[in-house]
Amino acid sequence: MSLFRRIGIIARLDKPQILETVKRLTDFLIAQGVEPVLEEDLATMMSGTHISAAPLKELGDRCDLVMVVGGDGSFLGAARAIIDYDVPVLGMNRGTLGFLTDISPIDFEKELEPILRGEYLEEKRFMIEAKIKRQNRPSGEGIALNDLVLHPGKSARMIRFDLFIDDQFVMNQKSDGLIVATPTGSTAYALSAGGPIMLPKLDALVLVPMHPHTLSNRPIVIDADANIRIVVCESNLTYPSVSCDGQLNITAAPGDEIHITRRKGFIRLIHPKDHDFYDVCRTKLGWQSSYRQ
């Protein structure tokens, strides 16, 4: 008997083979006595099925578990949608690297059977949020599991900004922007910009400058409960953007203040019993996989 009675399914919609995987998955779940619930756009793509459907934001309320069939991008979108619900998330990798999606689509039945019985590892990942103020009035906000990125937008110009942490002035920086990443996001954009890999269980954030004009500007690791304030200098000739997980962009203006803090609540991630973060790094990043004694 499955520990989960109703499982929501979210998937990428741009590849036919993903729909085939979802069909196999729903057949497997029904055979296990589990009711699958398809995200409504996915249900539209799978015409002819008689499986329940629900809007993305309702899956967290209606289901005991949410499964994401796709890559990390699909997982990040799902995480932002269900952060306010205490429902775990499990990923099946149909993307590229897949740091957040553990289950292989090739032989997923063997991996899912013990998970459905309650044999799995669970961890909590925190998210961060950005709130932009313009003349002391709210002008935009967004949340992210991986990272919040201040960048020039469509312009090729550098941007200048002041950085404060817990109301203490840190630096004035001229660069292509700044990445504020969680431990979850430390293996994503922040890594490619020269940031450190952080263990997922760390209660920290990393601030990674993007092509700074002064080469002494280096990544800084700070407490996850710190209050970050970025002031976009009035001298900027462009309107920079704040990107949330690379999927949502909020436009800022010269003089705006960007406040970044930890968001209330956690995302619950489910992994197979043999999940090992270092093994994931070896596999995804091509680290040496043998050792000598």
PDB file of C-alpha atoms in Angstrom:
ATOM      1  CA  MET A   1       0.000   0.000   0.000  1.00  0.00           C
ATOM      2  CA  SER A   2       1.334   3.428  -0.931  1.00  0.00           C
ATOM      3  CA  LEU A   3       2.047   6.025   1.717  1.00  0.00           C
ATOM      4  CA  PHE A   4       0.783   8.626  -0.774  1.00  0.00           C
ATOM      5  CA  ARG A   5      -2.857   8.440  -1.832  1.00  0.00           C
ATOM      6  CA  ARG A   6      -2.854  11.257  -4.409  1.00  0.00           C
ATOM      7  CA  ILE A   7       0.173  12.413  -6.407  1.00  0.00           C
ATOM      8  CA  GLY A   8       0.245  15.562  -8.517  1.00  0.00           C
ATOM      9  CA  ILE A   9       2.246  15.450 -11.763  1.00  0.00           C
ATOM     10  CA  ILE A  10       3.923  18.414 -13.445  1.00  0.00           C
ATOM     11  CA  ALA A  11       5.916  18.002 -16.659  1.00  0.00           C
ATOM     12  CA  ARG A  12       7.708  19.814 -19.439  1.00  0.00           C
ATOM     13  CA  LEU A  13       5.460  20.091 -22.454  1.00  0.00           C
ATOM     14  CA  ASP A  14       8.000  20.527 -25.254  1.00  0.00           C
ATOM     15  CA  LYS A  15       9.089  16.925 -25.812  1.00  0.00           C
ATOM     16  CA  PRO A  16       6.865  14.026 -26.958  1.00  0.00           C
ATOM     17  CA  GLN A  17       8.980  11.489 -25.048  1.00  0.00           C
ATOM     18  CA  ILE A  18       8.121  13.272 -21.796  1.00  0.00           C
ATOM     19  CA  LEU A  19       4.424  12.712 -22.437  1.00  0.00           C
ATOM     20  CA  GLU A  20       5.207   9.032 -23.004  1.00  0.00           C
ATOM     21  CA  THR A  21       6.999   8.946 -19.645  1.00  0.00           C
ATOM     22  CA  VAL A  22       4.021  10.608 -17.952  1.00  0.00           C
ATOM     23  CA  LYS A  23       1.688   7.983 -19.471  1.00  0.00           C
ATOM     24  CA  ARG A  24       3.878   5.190 -18.087  1.00  0.00           C
ATOM     25  CA  LEU A  25       4.011   6.965 -14.734  1.00  0.00           C
ATOM     26  CA  THR A  26       0.243   7.384 -14.425  1.00  0.00           C
ATOM     27  CA  ASP A  27      -0.335   3.731 -15.368  1.00  0.00           C
ATOM     28  CA  PHE A  28       2.186   2.665 -12.729  1.00  0.00           C
ATOM     29  CA  LEU A  29       0.656   4.852 -10.021  1.00  0.00           C
ATOM     30  CA  ILE A  30      -2.866   3.612 -10.722  1.00  0.00           C
ATOM     31  CA  ALA A  31      -1.601   0.021 -10.514  1.00  0.00           C
ATOM     32  CA  GLN A  32      -0.144   0.892  -7.094  1.00  0.00           C
ATOM     33  CA  GLY A  33      -3.488   2.205  -5.868  1.00  0.00           C
ATOM     34  CA  VAL A  34      -2.439   5.860  -6.146  1.00  0.00           C
ATOM     35  CA  GLU A  35      -4.599   8.533  -7.768  1.00  0.00           C
ATOM     36  CA  PRO A  36      -2.563  10.716 -10.179  1.00  0.00           C
ATOM     37  CA  VAL A  37      -3.606  14.348 -10.652  1.00  0.00           C
ATOM     38  CA  LEU A  38      -2.241  16.080 -13.754  1.00  0.00           C
ATOM     39  CA  GLU A  39      -1.385  19.772 -13.888  1.00  0.00           C
ATOM     40  CA  GLU A  40      -4.075  21.233 -16.149  1.00  0.00           C
ATOM     41  CA  ASP A  41      -1.802  22.227 -19.077  1.00  0.00           C
ATOM     42  CA  LEU A  42      -0.290  18.751 -19.018  1.00  0.00           C
ATOM     43  CA  ALA A  43      -3.768  17.200 -18.968  1.00  0.00           C
ATOM     44  CA  THR A  44      -4.659  19.190 -22.104  1.00  0.00           C
ATOM     45  CA  MET A  45      -1.659  17.682 -23.902  1.00  0.00           C
ATOM     46  CA  MET A  46      -2.716  14.162 -22.892  1.00  0.00           C
ATOM     47  CA  SER A  47      -6.130  14.079 -24.504  1.00  0.00           C
ATOM     48  CA  GLY A  48      -8.142  10.892 -24.178  1.00  0.00           C
ATOM     49  CA  THR A  49      -7.153  10.182 -20.586  1.00  0.00           C
ATOM     50  CA  HIS A  50      -9.651  10.159 -17.737  1.00  0.00           C
ATOM     51  CA  ILE A  51      -7.202  11.326 -15.094  1.00  0.00           C
ATOM     52  CA  SER A  52      -8.045  14.175 -12.716  1.00  0.00           C
ATOM     53  CA  ALA A  53      -6.533  17.584 -13.446  1.00  0.00           C
ATOM     54  CA  ALA A  54      -5.925  20.742 -11.414  1.00  0.00           C
ATOM     55  CA  PRO A  55      -4.251  24.150 -11.815  1.00  0.00           C
ATOM     56  CA  LEU A  56      -0.603  24.240 -10.811  1.00  0.00           C
ATOM     57  CA  LYS A  57      -1.208  26.274  -7.657  1.00  0.00           C
ATOM     58  CA  GLU A  58      -3.882  23.815  -6.441  1.00  0.00           C
ATOM     59  CA  LEU A  59      -1.739  20.686  -6.645  1.00  0.00           C
ATOM     60  CA  GLY A  60      -0.075  21.471  -3.328  1.00  0.00           C
ATOM     61  CA  ASP A  61      -3.455  21.662  -1.619  1.00  0.00           C
ATOM     62  CA  ARG A  62      -4.983  18.566  -3.230  1.00  0.00           C
ATOM     63  CA  CYS A  63      -2.060  16.116  -3.250  1.00  0.00           C
ATOM     64  CA  ASP A  64       0.160  14.252  -0.767  1.00  0.00           C
ATOM     65  CA  LEU A  65       3.167  14.429  -3.102  1.00  0.00           C
ATOM     66  CA  VAL A  66       4.044  16.376  -6.249  1.00  0.00           C
ATOM     67  CA  MET A  67       6.204  14.766  -8.941  1.00  0.00           C
ATOM     68  CA  VAL A  68       8.018  16.848 -11.543  1.00  0.00           C
ATOM     69  CA  VAL A  69       8.921  15.162 -14.840  1.00  0.00           C
ATOM     70  CA  GLY A  70      11.491  17.362 -16.562  1.00  0.00           C
ATOM     71  CA  GLY A  71      14.643  19.231 -15.675  1.00  0.00           C
ATOM     72  CA  ASP A  72      15.663  21.576 -12.908  1.00  0.00           C
ATOM     73  CA  GLY A  73      13.802  24.437 -14.587  1.00  0.00           C
ATOM     74  CA  SER A  74      10.507  22.574 -14.296  1.00  0.00           C
ATOM     75  CA  PHE A  75      11.341  21.745 -10.688  1.00  0.00           C
ATOM     76  CA  LEU A  76      12.071  25.378  -9.835  1.00  0.00           C
ATOM     77  CA  GLY A  77       8.748  26.523 -11.280  1.00  0.00           C
ATOM     78  CA  ALA A  78       6.907  23.872  -9.284  1.00  0.00           C
ATOM     79  CA  ALA A  79       8.725  24.840  -6.084  1.00  0.00           C
ATOM     80  CA  ARG A  80       7.678  28.488  -6.389  1.00  0.00           C
ATOM     81  CA  ALA A  81       4.068  27.436  -6.981  1.00  0.00           C
ATOM     82  CA  ILE A  82       3.709  25.126  -3.953  1.00  0.00           C
ATOM     83  CA  ILE A  83       5.964  26.812  -1.372  1.00  0.00           C
ATOM     84  CA  ASP A  84       2.935  27.718   0.763  1.00  0.00           C
ATOM     85  CA  TYR A  85       1.809  24.078   1.033  1.00  0.00           C
ATOM     86  CA  ASP A  86       3.432  21.449   3.218  1.00  0.00           C
ATOM     87  CA  VAL A  87       3.737  18.913   0.422  1.00  0.00           C
ATOM     88  CA  PRO A  88       6.938  17.087  -0.601  1.00  0.00           C
ATOM     89  CA  VAL A  89       8.335  17.200  -4.148  1.00  0.00           C
ATOM     90  CA  LEU A  90      10.079  14.456  -6.115  1.00  0.00           C
ATOM     91  CA  GLY A  91      11.810  14.963  -9.461  1.00  0.00           C
ATOM     92  CA  MET A  92      12.212  12.640 -12.444  1.00  0.00           C
ATOM     93  CA  ASN A  93      15.014  13.832 -14.720  1.00  0.00           C
ATOM     94  CA  ARG A  94      14.032  14.469 -18.345  1.00  0.00           C
ATOM     95  CA  GLY A  95      16.285  17.506 -18.653  1.00  0.00           C
ATOM     96  CA  THR A  96      20.070  17.888 -18.817  1.00  0.00           C
ATOM     97  CA  LEU A  97      22.051  18.090 -15.558  1.00  0.00           C
ATOM     98  CA  GLY A  98      19.161  17.538 -13.165  1.00  0.00           C
ATOM     99  CA  PHE A  99      20.653  18.409  -9.764  1.00  0.00           C
ATOM    100  CA  LEU A 100      17.116  18.489  -8.312  1.00  0.00           C
ATOM    101  CA  THR A 101      15.609  15.566 -10.221  1.00  0.00           C
ATOM    102  CA  ASP A 102      16.804  12.203  -8.885  1.00  0.00           C
ATOM    103  CA  ILE A 103      14.658   9.541 -10.528  1.00  0.00           C
ATOM    104  CA  SER A 104      15.743   8.089 -13.873  1.00  0.00           C
ATOM    105  CA  PRO A 105      12.960   7.813 -16.477  1.00  0.00           C
ATOM    106  CA  ILE A 106      14.420   4.586 -17.865  1.00  0.00           C
ATOM    107  CA  ASP A 107      13.544   2.217 -15.028  1.00  0.00           C
ATOM    108  CA  PHE A 108      11.674   4.454 -12.611  1.00  0.00           C
ATOM    109  CA  GLU A 109       9.314   1.744 -11.340  1.00  0.00           C
ATOM    110  CA  LYS A 110      12.070   0.100  -9.277  1.00  0.00           C
ATOM    111  CA  GLU A 111      13.066   3.440  -7.778  1.00  0.00           C
ATOM    112  CA  LEU A 112       9.505   4.547  -7.027  1.00  0.00           C
ATOM    113  CA  GLU A 113       8.236   1.371  -5.367  1.00  0.00           C
ATOM    114  CA  PRO A 114      10.235   1.827  -2.119  1.00  0.00           C
ATOM    115  CA  ILE A 115       9.484   5.569  -2.088  1.00  0.00           C
ATOM    116  CA  LEU A 116       5.751   4.880  -2.268  1.00  0.00           C
ATOM    117  CA  ARG A 117       6.176   2.528   0.706  1.00  0.00           C
ATOM    118  CA  GLY A 118       7.766   5.335   2.698  1.00  0.00           C
ATOM    119  CA  GLU A 119      11.385   4.315   2.201  1.00  0.00           C
ATOM    120  CA  TYR A 120      13.077   7.576   1.234  1.00  0.00           C
ATOM    121  CA  LEU A 121      15.202  10.469   2.447  1.00  0.00           C
ATOM    122  CA  GLU A 122      13.663  13.889   2.975  1.00  0.00           C
ATOM    123  CA  GLU A 123      15.350  17.268   3.289  1.00  0.00           C
ATOM    124  CA  LYS A 124      14.175  20.847   3.511  1.00  0.00           C
ATOM    125  CA  ARG A 125      15.417  23.622   1.245  1.00  0.00           C
ATOM    126  CA  PHE A 126      14.727  27.292   1.950  1.00  0.00           C
ATOM    127  CA  MET A 127      13.818  29.914  -0.621  1.00  0.00           C
ATOM    128  CA  ILE A 128      14.588  33.627  -0.872  1.00  0.00           C
ATOM    129  CA  GLU A 129      12.498  36.599  -1.916  1.00  0.00           C
ATOM    130  CA  ALA A 130      13.162  40.009  -3.415  1.00  0.00           C
ATOM    131  CA  LYS A 131      11.071  43.116  -2.880  1.00  0.00           C
ATOM    132  CA  ILE A 132      11.806  46.228  -4.917  1.00  0.00           C
ATOM    133  CA  LYS A 133      10.996  49.662  -3.534  1.00  0.00           C
ATOM    134  CA  ARG A 134      10.788  52.794  -5.655  1.00  0.00           C
ATOM    135  CA  GLN A 135      10.580  56.025  -3.677  1.00  0.00           C
ATOM    136  CA  ASN A 136       9.668  53.909  -0.604  1.00  0.00           C
ATOM    137  CA  ARG A 137       6.761  52.264  -2.423  1.00  0.00           C
ATOM    138  CA  PRO A 138       6.584  48.604  -3.530  1.00  0.00           C
ATOM    139  CA  SER A 139       7.166  48.199  -7.267  1.00  0.00           C
ATOM    140  CA  GLY A 140       7.739  44.459  -7.665  1.00  0.00           C
ATOM    141  CA  GLU A 141       8.552  41.207  -5.901  1.00  0.00           C
ATOM    142  CA  GLY A 142       9.496  37.611  -6.597  1.00  0.00           C
ATOM    143  CA  ILE A 143      10.746  34.418  -4.968  1.00  0.00           C
ATOM    144  CA  ALA A 144      13.424  31.895  -5.907  1.00  0.00           C
ATOM    145  CA  LEU A 145      14.726  28.496  -4.867  1.00  0.00           C
ATOM    146  CA  ASN A 146      18.038  28.803  -6.734  1.00  0.00           C
ATOM    147  CA  ASP A 147      18.952  32.447  -7.065  1.00  0.00           C
ATOM    148  CA  LEU A 148      17.985  36.070  -7.423  1.00  0.00           C
ATOM    149  CA  VAL A 149      20.135  37.875  -9.986  1.00  0.00           C
ATOM    150  CA  LEU A 150      20.569  41.590 -10.547  1.00  0.00           C
ATOM    151  CA  HIS A 151      21.641  42.058 -14.176  1.00  0.00           C
ATOM    152  CA  PRO A 152      21.626  44.782 -16.862  1.00  0.00           C
ATOM    153  CA  GLY A 153      18.696  43.267 -18.766  1.00  0.00           C
ATOM    154  CA  LYS A 154      18.951  43.770 -22.531  1.00  0.00           C
ATOM    155  CA  SER A 155      21.734  46.322 -22.239  1.00  0.00           C
ATOM    156  CA  ALA A 156      25.420  45.441 -22.522  1.00  0.00           C
ATOM    157  CA  ARG A 157      26.381  48.174 -20.030  1.00  0.00           C
ATOM    158  CA  MET A 158      27.759  47.546 -16.575  1.00  0.00           C
ATOM    159  CA  ILE A 159      25.626  48.682 -13.649  1.00  0.00           C
ATOM    160  CA  ARG A 160      26.694  50.394 -10.440  1.00  0.00           C
ATOM    161  CA  PHE A 161      25.074  49.652  -7.098  1.00  0.00           C
ATOM    162  CA  ASP A 162      25.631  49.874  -3.343  1.00  0.00           C
ATOM    163  CA  LEU A 163      25.476  46.675  -1.296  1.00  0.00           C
ATOM    164  CA  PHE A 164      24.367  46.588   2.352  1.00  0.00           C
ATOM    165  CA  ILE A 165      24.146  43.532   4.616  1.00  0.00           C
ATOM    166  CA  ASP A 166      22.126  43.924   7.833  1.00  0.00           C
ATOM    167  CA  ASP A 167      22.203  47.687   7.235  1.00  0.00           C
ATOM    168  CA  GLN A 168      26.006  47.728   7.168  1.00  0.00           C
ATOM    169  CA  PHE A 169      27.588  49.168   4.039  1.00  0.00           C
ATOM    170  CA  VAL A 170      29.678  46.523   2.257  1.00  0.00           C
ATOM    171  CA  MET A 171      30.781  48.052  -1.055  1.00  0.00           C
ATOM    172  CA  ASN A 172      29.959  50.079  -4.094  1.00  0.00           C
ATOM    173  CA  GLN A 173      30.302  47.807  -7.093  1.00  0.00           C
ATOM    174  CA  LYS A 174      30.461  48.303 -10.838  1.00  0.00           C
ATOM    175  CA  SER A 175      29.834  45.015 -12.643  1.00  0.00           C
ATOM    176  CA  ASP A 176      27.465  43.056 -14.856  1.00  0.00           C
ATOM    177  CA  GLY A 177      25.425  42.389 -11.741  1.00  0.00           C
ATOM    178  CA  LEU A 178      25.191  40.267  -8.618  1.00  0.00           C
ATOM    179  CA  ILE A 179      23.981  36.698  -8.000  1.00  0.00           C
ATOM    180  CA  VAL A 180      22.419  35.950  -4.616  1.00  0.00           C
ATOM    181  CA  ALA A 181      22.202  32.157  -4.402  1.00  0.00           C
ATOM    182  CA  THR A 182      20.946  29.637  -1.881  1.00  0.00           C
ATOM    183  CA  PRO A 183      22.862  26.394  -1.260  1.00  0.00           C
ATOM    184  CA  THR A 184      20.437  24.802  -3.733  1.00  0.00           C
ATOM    185  CA  GLY A 185      21.442  27.360  -6.358  1.00  0.00           C
ATOM    186  CA  SER A 186      25.162  27.196  -5.620  1.00  0.00           C
ATOM    187  CA  THR A 187      25.534  24.479  -8.287  1.00  0.00           C
ATOM    188  CA  ALA A 188      23.675  26.543 -10.895  1.00  0.00           C
ATOM    189  CA  TYR A 189      24.378  30.029 -12.298  1.00  0.00           C
ATOM    190  CA  ALA A 190      26.481  31.002  -9.274  1.00  0.00           C
ATOM    191  CA  LEU A 191      28.846  28.087  -9.955  1.00  0.00           C
ATOM    192  CA  SER A 192      29.416  29.145 -13.557  1.00  0.00           C
ATOM    193  CA  ALA A 193      30.222  32.668 -12.294  1.00  0.00           C
ATOM    194  CA  GLY A 194      32.951  31.356  -9.984  1.00  0.00           C
ATOM    195  CA  GLY A 195      30.993  30.834  -6.781  1.00  0.00           C
ATOM    196  CA  PRO A 196      31.577  27.974  -4.323  1.00  0.00           C
ATOM    197  CA  ILE A 197      29.571  24.759  -4.087  1.00  0.00           C
ATOM    198  CA  MET A 198      27.680  24.732  -0.784  1.00  0.00           C
ATOM    199  CA  LEU A 199      26.213  21.682   0.901  1.00  0.00           C
ATOM    200  CA  PRO A 200      22.397  21.806   0.679  1.00  0.00           C
ATOM    201  CA  LYS A 201      22.012  21.638   4.477  1.00  0.00           C
ATOM    202  CA  LEU A 202      23.996  24.844   5.058  1.00  0.00           C
ATOM    203  CA  ASP A 203      22.065  27.815   6.412  1.00  0.00           C
ATOM    204  CA  ALA A 204      23.843  30.337   4.223  1.00  0.00           C
ATOM    205  CA  LEU A 205      23.700  32.465   1.101  1.00  0.00           C
ATOM    206  CA  VAL A 206      26.451  33.257  -1.378  1.00  0.00           C
ATOM    207  CA  LEU A 207      26.802  36.613  -3.142  1.00  0.00           C
ATOM    208  CA  VAL A 208      28.688  36.265  -6.436  1.00  0.00           C
ATOM    209  CA  PRO A 209      29.711  39.351  -8.449  1.00  0.00           C
ATOM    210  CA  MET A 210      29.272  39.034 -12.208  1.00  0.00           C
ATOM    211  CA  HIS A 211      32.345  40.246 -14.120  1.00  0.00           C
ATOM    212  CA  PRO A 212      33.200  42.984 -11.613  1.00  0.00           C
ATOM    213  CA  HIS A 213      35.242  45.951 -12.832  1.00  0.00           C
ATOM    214  CA  THR A 214      37.493  45.545  -9.778  1.00  0.00           C
ATOM    215  CA  LEU A 215      38.968  42.045  -9.698  1.00  0.00           C
ATOM    216  CA  SER A 216      39.221  42.069  -5.886  1.00  0.00           C
ATOM    217  CA  ASN A 217      35.418  41.734  -5.697  1.00  0.00           C
ATOM    218  CA  ARG A 218      35.039  38.065  -4.746  1.00  0.00           C
ATOM    219  CA  PRO A 219      32.108  35.825  -3.704  1.00  0.00           C
ATOM    220  CA  ILE A 220      30.945  36.280  -0.104  1.00  0.00           C
ATOM    221  CA  VAL A 221      29.150  33.623   1.973  1.00  0.00           C
ATOM    222  CA  ILE A 222      26.789  35.108   4.572  1.00  0.00           C
ATOM    223  CA  ASP A 223      24.158  33.947   7.041  1.00  0.00           C
ATOM    224  CA  ALA A 224      20.858  32.934   5.447  1.00  0.00           C
ATOM    225  CA  ASP A 225      18.953  35.192   7.867  1.00  0.00           C
ATOM    226  CA  ALA A 226      20.869  38.287   6.800  1.00  0.00           C
ATOM    227  CA  ASN A 227      18.983  41.191   5.255  1.00  0.00           C
ATOM    228  CA  ILE A 228      20.480  42.179   1.925  1.00  0.00           C
ATOM    229  CA  ARG A 229      19.816  45.623   0.498  1.00  0.00           C
ATOM    230  CA  ILE A 230      20.990  46.660  -2.965  1.00  0.00           C
ATOM    231  CA  VAL A 231      20.645  50.297  -4.000  1.00  0.00           C
ATOM    232  CA  VAL A 232      20.785  50.876  -7.748  1.00  0.00           C
ATOM    233  CA  CYS A 233      22.836  54.037  -8.180  1.00  0.00           C
ATOM    234  CA  GLU A 234      21.150  57.072  -9.722  1.00  0.00           C
ATOM    235  CA  SER A 235      24.039  57.414 -12.176  1.00  0.00           C
ATOM    236  CA  ASN A 236      22.990  54.286 -14.111  1.00  0.00           C
ATOM    237  CA  LEU A 237      21.812  54.941 -17.649  1.00  0.00           C
ATOM    238  CA  THR A 238      19.941  51.630 -17.927  1.00  0.00           C
ATOM    239  CA  TYR A 239      17.062  49.934 -16.126  1.00  0.00           C
ATOM    240  CA  PRO A 240      18.432  46.671 -14.688  1.00  0.00           C
ATOM    241  CA  SER A 241      16.366  43.573 -13.971  1.00  0.00           C
ATOM    242  CA  VAL A 242      16.051  41.165 -11.073  1.00  0.00           C
ATOM    243  CA  SER A 243      15.726  37.581 -12.291  1.00  0.00           C
ATOM    244  CA  CYS A 244      14.079  34.907 -10.119  1.00  0.00           C
ATOM    245  CA  ASP A 245      15.486  31.444 -10.913  1.00  0.00           C
ATOM    246  CA  GLY A 246      16.050  32.713 -14.467  1.00  0.00           C
ATOM    247  CA  GLN A 247      12.304  32.414 -15.111  1.00  0.00           C
ATOM    248  CA  LEU A 248      10.726  35.639 -13.854  1.00  0.00           C
ATOM    249  CA  ASN A 249      12.145  39.119 -14.427  1.00  0.00           C
ATOM    250  CA  ILE A 250      11.300  42.275 -12.467  1.00  0.00           C
ATOM    251  CA  THR A 251      12.442  45.627 -13.835  1.00  0.00           C
ATOM    252  CA  ALA A 252      14.265  47.987 -11.495  1.00  0.00           C
ATOM    253  CA  ALA A 253      15.195  51.635 -12.053  1.00  0.00           C
ATOM    254  CA  PRO A 254      18.028  53.929 -10.994  1.00  0.00           C
ATOM    255  CA  GLY A 255      17.462  54.817  -7.345  1.00  0.00           C
ATOM    256  CA  ASP A 256      15.472  51.654  -6.542  1.00  0.00           C
ATOM    257  CA  GLU A 257      16.179  49.581  -3.457  1.00  0.00           C
ATOM    258  CA  ILE A 258      16.150  45.783  -3.723  1.00  0.00           C
ATOM    259  CA  HIS A 259      15.567  43.963  -0.434  1.00  0.00           C
ATOM    260  CA  ILE A 260      16.477  40.253  -0.374  1.00  0.00           C
ATOM    261  CA  THR A 261      15.646  37.997   2.578  1.00  0.00           C
ATOM    262  CA  ARG A 262      14.949  34.365   3.372  1.00  0.00           C
ATOM    263  CA  ARG A 263      11.336  33.449   2.608  1.00  0.00           C
ATOM    264  CA  LYS A 264       9.136  31.928   5.256  1.00  0.00           C
ATOM    265  CA  GLY A 265       8.665  28.159   4.898  1.00  0.00           C
ATOM    266  CA  PHE A 266      10.577  25.371   3.189  1.00  0.00           C
ATOM    267  CA  ILE A 267      10.367  23.122   0.162  1.00  0.00           C
ATOM    268  CA  ARG A 268      10.408  19.448   1.163  1.00  0.00           C
ATOM    269  CA  LEU A 269      12.508  17.367  -1.232  1.00  0.00           C
ATOM    270  CA  ILE A 270      12.235  13.586  -1.398  1.00  0.00           C
ATOM    271  CA  HIS A 271      15.191  11.456  -2.494  1.00  0.00           C
ATOM    272  CA  PRO A 272      15.787   7.706  -2.876  1.00  0.00           C
ATOM    273  CA  LYS A 273      17.341   6.051   0.179  1.00  0.00           C
ATOM    274  CA  ASP A 274      20.771   5.878  -1.470  1.00  0.00           C
ATOM    275  CA  HIS A 275      20.897   9.574  -2.361  1.00  0.00           C
ATOM    276  CA  ASP A 276      24.385  11.059  -1.912  1.00  0.00           C
ATOM    277  CA  PHE A 277      25.126  14.729  -2.693  1.00  0.00           C
ATOM    278  CA  TYR A 278      28.794  14.040  -3.430  1.00  0.00           C
ATOM    279  CA  ASP A 279      27.824  11.255  -5.824  1.00  0.00           C
ATOM    280  CA  VAL A 280      25.482  13.702  -7.563  1.00  0.00           C
ATOM    281  CA  CYS A 281      28.406  16.125  -7.948  1.00  0.00           C
ATOM    282  CA  ARG A 282      30.648  13.374  -9.322  1.00  0.00           C
ATOM    283  CA  THR A 283      27.994  12.356 -11.835  1.00  0.00           C
ATOM    284  CA  LYS A 284      26.797  15.794 -12.920  1.00  0.00           C
ATOM    285  CA  LEU A 285      30.106  17.670 -12.828  1.00  0.00           C
ATOM    286  CA  GLY A 286      32.388  14.904 -14.082  1.00  0.00           C
ATOM    287  CA  TRP A 287      34.532  14.635 -10.959  1.00  0.00           C
ATOM    288  CA  GLN A 288      37.036  11.781 -10.643  1.00  0.00           C
ATOM    289  CA  SER A 289      34.978   8.721  -9.697  1.00  0.00           C
ATOM    290  CA  SER A 290      37.682   6.397  -8.398  1.00  0.00           C
ATOM    291  CA  TYR A 291      40.114   6.647  -5.517  1.00  0.00           C
ATOM    292  CA  ARG A 292      43.215   4.864  -4.288  1.00  0.00           C
ATOM    293  CA  GLN A 293      43.846   3.614  -0.776  1.00  0.00           C
TER     294      GLN A 293
END
